[in-house]
Coordinates of C-alpha atoms in Angstrom, one line a residue:
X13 CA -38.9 -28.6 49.4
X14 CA -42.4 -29.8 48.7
X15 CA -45.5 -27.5 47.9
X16 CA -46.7 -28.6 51.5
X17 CA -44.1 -28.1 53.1
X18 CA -44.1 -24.5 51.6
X19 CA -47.2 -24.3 52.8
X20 CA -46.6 -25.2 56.3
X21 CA -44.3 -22.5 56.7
X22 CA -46.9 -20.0 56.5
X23 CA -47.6 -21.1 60.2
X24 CA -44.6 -22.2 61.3
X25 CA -42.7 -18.4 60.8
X26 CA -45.4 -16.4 59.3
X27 CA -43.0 -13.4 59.1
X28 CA -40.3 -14.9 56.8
X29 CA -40.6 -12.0 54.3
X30 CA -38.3 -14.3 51.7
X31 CA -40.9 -16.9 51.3
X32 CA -44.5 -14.1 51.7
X33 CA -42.8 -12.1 48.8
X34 CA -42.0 -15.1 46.9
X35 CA -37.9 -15.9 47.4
X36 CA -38.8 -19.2 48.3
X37 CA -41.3 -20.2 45.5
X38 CA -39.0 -18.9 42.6
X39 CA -36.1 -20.5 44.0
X40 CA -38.0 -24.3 43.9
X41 CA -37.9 -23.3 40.2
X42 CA -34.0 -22.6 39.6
X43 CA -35.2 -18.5 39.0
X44 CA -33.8 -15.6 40.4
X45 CA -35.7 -13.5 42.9
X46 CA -36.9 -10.5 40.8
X47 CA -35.7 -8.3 44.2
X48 CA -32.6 -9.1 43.9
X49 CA -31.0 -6.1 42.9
X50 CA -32.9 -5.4 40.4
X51 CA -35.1 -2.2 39.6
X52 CA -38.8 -2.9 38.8
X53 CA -39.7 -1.9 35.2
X54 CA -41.1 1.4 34.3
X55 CA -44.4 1.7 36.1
X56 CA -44.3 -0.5 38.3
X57 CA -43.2 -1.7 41.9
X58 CA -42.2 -4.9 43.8
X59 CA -44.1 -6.0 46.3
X60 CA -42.6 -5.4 49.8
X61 CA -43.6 -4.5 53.7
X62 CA -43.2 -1.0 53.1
X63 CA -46.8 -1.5 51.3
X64 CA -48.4 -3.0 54.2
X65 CA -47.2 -0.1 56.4
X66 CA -48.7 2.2 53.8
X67 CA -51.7 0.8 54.0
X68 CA -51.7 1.2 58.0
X69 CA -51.2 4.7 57.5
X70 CA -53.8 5.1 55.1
X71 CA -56.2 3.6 57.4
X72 CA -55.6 6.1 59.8
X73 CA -56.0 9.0 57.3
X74 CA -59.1 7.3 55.9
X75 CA -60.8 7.2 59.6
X76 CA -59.9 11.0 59.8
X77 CA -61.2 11.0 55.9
X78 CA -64.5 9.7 57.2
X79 CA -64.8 11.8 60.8
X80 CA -65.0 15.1 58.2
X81 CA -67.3 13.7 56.0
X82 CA -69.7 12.5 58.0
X83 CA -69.6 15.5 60.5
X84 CA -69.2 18.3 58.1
X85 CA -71.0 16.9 55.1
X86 CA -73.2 14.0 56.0
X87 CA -75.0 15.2 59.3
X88 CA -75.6 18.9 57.8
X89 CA -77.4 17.0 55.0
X90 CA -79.2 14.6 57.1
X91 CA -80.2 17.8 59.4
X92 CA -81.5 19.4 56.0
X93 CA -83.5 16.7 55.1
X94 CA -85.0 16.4 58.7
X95 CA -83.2 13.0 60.2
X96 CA -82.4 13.8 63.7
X97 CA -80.3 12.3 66.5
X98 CA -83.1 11.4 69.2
X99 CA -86.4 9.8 68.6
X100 CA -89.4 10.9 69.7
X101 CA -90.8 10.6 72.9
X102 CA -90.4 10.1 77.3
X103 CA -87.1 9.3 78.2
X104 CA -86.7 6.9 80.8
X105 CA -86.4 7.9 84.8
X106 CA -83.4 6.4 86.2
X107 CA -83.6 3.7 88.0
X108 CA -80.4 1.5 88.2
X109 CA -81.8 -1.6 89.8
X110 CA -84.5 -1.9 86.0
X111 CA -81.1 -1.2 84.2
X112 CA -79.4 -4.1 85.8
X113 CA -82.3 -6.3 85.3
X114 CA -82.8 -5.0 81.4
X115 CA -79.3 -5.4 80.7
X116 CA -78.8 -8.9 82.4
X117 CA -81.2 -10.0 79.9
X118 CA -78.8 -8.4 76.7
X119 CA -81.8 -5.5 76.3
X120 CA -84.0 -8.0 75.1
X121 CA -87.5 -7.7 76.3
X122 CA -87.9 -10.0 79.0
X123 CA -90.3 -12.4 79.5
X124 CA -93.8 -11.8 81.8
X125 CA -93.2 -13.7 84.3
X126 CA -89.5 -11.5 84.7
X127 CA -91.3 -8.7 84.4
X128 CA -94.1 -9.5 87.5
X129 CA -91.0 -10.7 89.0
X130 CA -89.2 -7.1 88.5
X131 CA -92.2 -5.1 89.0
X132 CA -92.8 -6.7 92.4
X133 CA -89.3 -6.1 93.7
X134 CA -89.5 -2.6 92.8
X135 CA -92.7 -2.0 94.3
X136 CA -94.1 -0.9 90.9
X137 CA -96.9 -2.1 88.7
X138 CA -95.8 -4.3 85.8
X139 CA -97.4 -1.6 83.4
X140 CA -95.0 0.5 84.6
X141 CA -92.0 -1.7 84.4
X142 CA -93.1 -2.6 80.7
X143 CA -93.1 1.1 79.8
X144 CA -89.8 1.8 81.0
X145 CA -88.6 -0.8 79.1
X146 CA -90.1 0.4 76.3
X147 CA -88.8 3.5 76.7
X148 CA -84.9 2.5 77.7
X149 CA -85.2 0.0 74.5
X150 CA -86.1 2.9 72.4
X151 CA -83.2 5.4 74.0
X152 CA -80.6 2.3 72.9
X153 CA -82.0 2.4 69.3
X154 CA -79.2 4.4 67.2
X155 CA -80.6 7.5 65.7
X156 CA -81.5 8.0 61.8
X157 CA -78.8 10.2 61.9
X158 CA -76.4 8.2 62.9
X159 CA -77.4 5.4 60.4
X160 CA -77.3 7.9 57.7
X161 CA -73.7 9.4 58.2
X162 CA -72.1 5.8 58.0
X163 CA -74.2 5.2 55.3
X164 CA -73.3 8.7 52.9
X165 CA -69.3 8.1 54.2
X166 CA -70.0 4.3 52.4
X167 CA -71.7 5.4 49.3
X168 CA -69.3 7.9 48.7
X169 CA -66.4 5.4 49.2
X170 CA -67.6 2.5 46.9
X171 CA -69.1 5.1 44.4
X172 CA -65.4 6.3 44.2
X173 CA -63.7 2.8 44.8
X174 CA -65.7 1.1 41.8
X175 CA -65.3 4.2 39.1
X176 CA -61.8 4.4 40.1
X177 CA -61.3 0.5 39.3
X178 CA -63.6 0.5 36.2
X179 CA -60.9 3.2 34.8
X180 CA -57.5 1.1 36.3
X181 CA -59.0 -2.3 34.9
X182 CA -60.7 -0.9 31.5
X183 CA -57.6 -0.9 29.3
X184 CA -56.3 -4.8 31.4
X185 CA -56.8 -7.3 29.0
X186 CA -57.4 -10.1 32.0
X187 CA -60.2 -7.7 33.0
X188 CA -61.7 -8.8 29.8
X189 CA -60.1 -12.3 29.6
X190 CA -59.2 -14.0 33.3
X191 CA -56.6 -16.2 31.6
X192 CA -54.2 -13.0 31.1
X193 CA -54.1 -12.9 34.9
X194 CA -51.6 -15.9 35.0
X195 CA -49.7 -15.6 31.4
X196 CA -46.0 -15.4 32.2
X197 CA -46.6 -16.1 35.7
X198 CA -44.2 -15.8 37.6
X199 CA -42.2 -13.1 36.5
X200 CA -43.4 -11.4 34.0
X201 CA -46.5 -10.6 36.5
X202 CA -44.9 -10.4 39.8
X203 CA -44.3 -7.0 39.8
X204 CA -47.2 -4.6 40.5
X205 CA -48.2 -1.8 38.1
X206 CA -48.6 1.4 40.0
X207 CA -52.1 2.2 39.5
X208 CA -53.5 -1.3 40.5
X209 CA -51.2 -1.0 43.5
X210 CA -52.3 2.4 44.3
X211 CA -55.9 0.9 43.9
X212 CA -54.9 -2.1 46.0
X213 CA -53.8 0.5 48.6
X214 CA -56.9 2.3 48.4
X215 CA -59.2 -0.8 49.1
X216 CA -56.9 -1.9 51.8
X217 CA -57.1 1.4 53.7
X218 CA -60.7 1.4 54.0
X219 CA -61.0 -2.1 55.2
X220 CA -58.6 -1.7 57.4
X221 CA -60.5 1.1 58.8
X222 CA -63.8 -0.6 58.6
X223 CA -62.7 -3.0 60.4
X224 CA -61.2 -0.8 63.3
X225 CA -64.5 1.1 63.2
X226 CA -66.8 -1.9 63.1
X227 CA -67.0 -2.4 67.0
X228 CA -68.4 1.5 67.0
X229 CA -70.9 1.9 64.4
X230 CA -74.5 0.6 64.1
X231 CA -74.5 -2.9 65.1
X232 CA -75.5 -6.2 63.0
X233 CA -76.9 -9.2 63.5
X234 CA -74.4 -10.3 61.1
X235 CA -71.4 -8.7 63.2
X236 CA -68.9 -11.3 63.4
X237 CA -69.8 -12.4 59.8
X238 CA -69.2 -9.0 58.7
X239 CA -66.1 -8.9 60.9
X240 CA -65.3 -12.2 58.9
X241 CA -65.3 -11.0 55.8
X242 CA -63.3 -8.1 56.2
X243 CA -60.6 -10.2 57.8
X244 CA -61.0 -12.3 54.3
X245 CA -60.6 -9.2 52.1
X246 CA -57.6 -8.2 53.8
X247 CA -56.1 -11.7 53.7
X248 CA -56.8 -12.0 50.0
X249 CA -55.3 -8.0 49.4
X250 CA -52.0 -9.0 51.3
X251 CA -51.4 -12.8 49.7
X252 CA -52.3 -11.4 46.2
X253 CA -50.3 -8.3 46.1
X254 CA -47.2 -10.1 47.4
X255 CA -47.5 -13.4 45.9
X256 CA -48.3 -12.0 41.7
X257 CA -52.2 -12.8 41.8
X258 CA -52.7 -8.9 41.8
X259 CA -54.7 -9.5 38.8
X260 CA -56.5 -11.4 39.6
X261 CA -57.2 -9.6 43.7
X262 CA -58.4 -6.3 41.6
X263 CA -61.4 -8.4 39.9
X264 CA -62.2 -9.2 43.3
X265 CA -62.4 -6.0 44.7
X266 CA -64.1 -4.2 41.8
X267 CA -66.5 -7.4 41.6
X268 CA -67.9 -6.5 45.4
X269 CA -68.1 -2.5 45.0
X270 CA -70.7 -2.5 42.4
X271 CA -73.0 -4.6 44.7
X272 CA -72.4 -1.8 47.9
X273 CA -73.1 0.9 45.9
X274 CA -76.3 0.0 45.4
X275 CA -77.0 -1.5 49.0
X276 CA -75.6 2.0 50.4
X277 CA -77.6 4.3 48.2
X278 CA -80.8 2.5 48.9
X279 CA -80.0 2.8 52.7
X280 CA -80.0 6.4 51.7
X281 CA -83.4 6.4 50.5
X282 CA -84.7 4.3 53.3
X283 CA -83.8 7.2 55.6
X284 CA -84.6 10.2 53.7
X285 CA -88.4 7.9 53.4
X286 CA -88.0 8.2 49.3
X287 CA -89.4 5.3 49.4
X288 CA -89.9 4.8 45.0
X289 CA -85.9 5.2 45.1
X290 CA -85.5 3.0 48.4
X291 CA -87.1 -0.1 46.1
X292 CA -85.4 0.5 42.8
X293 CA -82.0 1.1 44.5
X294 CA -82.8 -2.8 46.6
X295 CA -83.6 -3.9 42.9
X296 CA -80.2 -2.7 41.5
X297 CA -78.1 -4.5 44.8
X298 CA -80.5 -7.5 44.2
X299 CA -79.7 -8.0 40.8
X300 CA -75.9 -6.6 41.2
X301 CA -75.1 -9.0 43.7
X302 CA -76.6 -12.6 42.0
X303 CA -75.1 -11.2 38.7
X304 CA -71.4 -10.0 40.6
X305 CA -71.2 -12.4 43.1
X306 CA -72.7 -15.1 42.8
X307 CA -72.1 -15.3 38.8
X308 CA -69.2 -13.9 37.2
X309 CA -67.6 -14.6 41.0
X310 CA -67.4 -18.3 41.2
X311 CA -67.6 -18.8 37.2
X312 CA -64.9 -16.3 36.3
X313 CA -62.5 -15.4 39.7
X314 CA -63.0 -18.6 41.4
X315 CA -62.6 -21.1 38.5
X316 CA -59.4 -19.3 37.7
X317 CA -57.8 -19.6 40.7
X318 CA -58.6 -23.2 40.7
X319 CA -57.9 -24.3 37.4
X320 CA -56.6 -21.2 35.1
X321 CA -53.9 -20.7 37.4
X322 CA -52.4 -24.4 37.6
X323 CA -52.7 -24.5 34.2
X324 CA -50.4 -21.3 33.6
X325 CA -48.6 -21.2 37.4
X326 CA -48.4 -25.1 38.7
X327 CA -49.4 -25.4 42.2
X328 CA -47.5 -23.8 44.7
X329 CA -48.3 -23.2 48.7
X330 CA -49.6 -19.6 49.3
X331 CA -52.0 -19.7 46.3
X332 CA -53.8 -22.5 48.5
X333 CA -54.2 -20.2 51.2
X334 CA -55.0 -17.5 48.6
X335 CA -58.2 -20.2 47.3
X336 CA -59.3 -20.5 50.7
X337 CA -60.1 -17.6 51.3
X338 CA -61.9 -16.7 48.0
X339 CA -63.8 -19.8 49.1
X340 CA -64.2 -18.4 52.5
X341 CA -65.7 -15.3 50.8
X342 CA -68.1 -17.5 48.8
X343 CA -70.1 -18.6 51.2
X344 CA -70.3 -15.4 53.1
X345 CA -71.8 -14.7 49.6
X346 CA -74.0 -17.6 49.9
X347 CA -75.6 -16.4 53.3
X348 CA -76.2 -13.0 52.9
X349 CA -78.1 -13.8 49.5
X350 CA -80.5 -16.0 51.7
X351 CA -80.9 -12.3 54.4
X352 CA -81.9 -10.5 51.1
X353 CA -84.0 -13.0 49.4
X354 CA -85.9 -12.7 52.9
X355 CA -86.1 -8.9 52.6
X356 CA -87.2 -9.5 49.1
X357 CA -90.3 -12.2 49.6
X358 CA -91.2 -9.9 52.4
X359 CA -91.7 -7.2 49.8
X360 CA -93.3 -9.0 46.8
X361 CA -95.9 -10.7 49.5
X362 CA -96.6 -8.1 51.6
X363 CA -96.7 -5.3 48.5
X364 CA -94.9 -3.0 51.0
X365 CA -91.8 -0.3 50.5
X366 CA -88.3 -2.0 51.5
X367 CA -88.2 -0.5 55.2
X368 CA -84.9 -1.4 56.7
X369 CA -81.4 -3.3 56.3
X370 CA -82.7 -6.9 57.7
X371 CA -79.0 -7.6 59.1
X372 CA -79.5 -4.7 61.9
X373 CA -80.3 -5.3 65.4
X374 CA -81.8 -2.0 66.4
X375 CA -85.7 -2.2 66.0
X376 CA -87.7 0.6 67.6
X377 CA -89.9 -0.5 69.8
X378 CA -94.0 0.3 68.8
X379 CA -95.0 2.6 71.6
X380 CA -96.1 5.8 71.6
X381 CA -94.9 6.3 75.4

């Protein structure tokens, strides 16, 4: 059976467990299936489906995980430090005809002539209609509060997340030297030691969650992107951890926490208005992510899945997929760079603080009604 035709049958019965845990690629090669009977060495496990339904389980724990820290932890610091739930100011009247009208135009504010047009079907004055737009635009702004909660629960995770895969990876020599990440491939790699699998666990609970949580918390301009990306990251934690590139999946994880720690933490500041730690924290994620990922990313993961790995593994079907999505991740990479380069020019032209996370959707309206 050719490569390709390995590949194909990713599509064609995407739950042949033989060929996603490997039966199929180390028979091509005369070898036996490590499975087969066979008790993983000391230390470590084989990877098999009862991982994946780990990892659904952890997911659900981790979303319980986060409800208690963000309602018992978070908000009672947020409430110390003064961030509240509501804004300031008149709430709307209700009035279900303007809400119609405001919501068939997505909550955008609509244009004048809409406006005169609203204002003279509901017998009001267009002043009137503007400020109750105003006013229902502001109500739909998620609170500081809010915004704080999922960013503490975030912090805390990749705080955790990258400390906990500094001291996994530390002692790895392919941590050090990306070749060691395909030496005796397949076999003598294909098994998982527990710790990264634990740690691969770990990371795939939370993005599991995040993902599952995504359609509820603040939302983004770069939603779907986002929603991307952590479709990506679980991809690229499934195909490594059952095809042996778990080597080579931990350097991707631990690569992109060091990057959120920063991003979160300056949130952090943003909402607490420390606004000396707010810019030094944006300068830390600046830096972190061009030297992370868009550095030792492509010039150290990236060029050894392309090249280190055929070198050491040959060329076989689900490392193809594996590549794409690394790729995939890439140029997500690529874009949000360009979102905090804007933030960044903003900054250094205007002199100003960094005020906000440029990817959200939720500006407060400038009224004082």
């Amino acid at each position: 059976m050719s490569w390709f035709e390995d590949f194909l049958r990713v599509f064609s019965n995407p739950l042949d467990t033989q060929w996603w845990f490997g039966k199929t690629y180390h028979d091509s090669f005369g070898q036996r299936w490590p499975h087969e009977g066979e008790e993983p060495p000391e230390g470590y496990v084989y990877p098999t489906l009862e991982g994946y339904k780990h990892a659904v389980m952890g997911a659900v724990a981790i979303t319980f995980l986060r409800y208690i820290v963000e309602t018992l932890i978070a908000e009672r610091i947020g409430y110390y430090l003064g961030i509240r739930h509501k804004l300031d100011g008149t709430p709307p009247a209700k009035n279900p005809n303007l809400e119609a009208f405001l919501k068939s135009h997505n909550y955008k504010k609509p244009s004048a002539e809409d406006i005169a047009t609203a204002a003279r079907d509901q017998n009001m004055e267009v002043r009137e209609v503007e400020v109750w737009i105003r006013r229902r635009q502001r109500e739909r702004v998620p609170s500081k509060l809010n915004k704080f909660k999922e960013s503490f629960w975030r912090f805390c995770f990749y705080t955790f997340a990258f400390v906990y895969g500094l001291v996994v990876l530390w002692p790895e020599d392919f941590l050090w030297d990306t070749r060691y990440c395909w030496v005796g491939f397949p076999d003598l790699i294909w098994a998982v030691k527990k710790k990264i699998y634990y740690y691969y666990l770990f990371e795939a609970s939370f993005y599991l969650s995040l993902m599952g949580t995504q359609f509820f918390d603040t939302k983004r301009k770069d939603f779907w992107e986002m929603f991307i990306h952590h479709i990506a990251t679980l991809m690229l934690i499934g195909f490594s951890y059952s095809n042996g590139t778990s080597r080579i999946g931990a350097l991707v994880m631990v690569t992109h926490d060091i990057s959120d720690v920063f991003l979160e933490g300056s949130k952090l500041a943003i909402y607490c208005k420390c606004n000396a730690v707010a810019n030094v924290g944006f300068a830390c994620f600046t830096l972190s992510w061009l030297v992370a990922r868009l550095m030792y990313y492509p010039y150290r993961i990236l060029n050894s899945a392309l090249f280190e790995s055929y070198y050491f593994a040959g060329f076989f079907g689900s490392l193809v997929l594996y590549t794409i999505f690394l790729l995939v991740l890439q140029i997500l990479h690529i874009y949000w760079f360009t979102l905090i380069l804007k933030v960044l020019i903003n900054v250094l032209a205007t002199g100003d603080n960094v005020k906000k996370d440029d990817r959200s959707e939720d500006d407060t309206p400038s009224s004082s009604d």
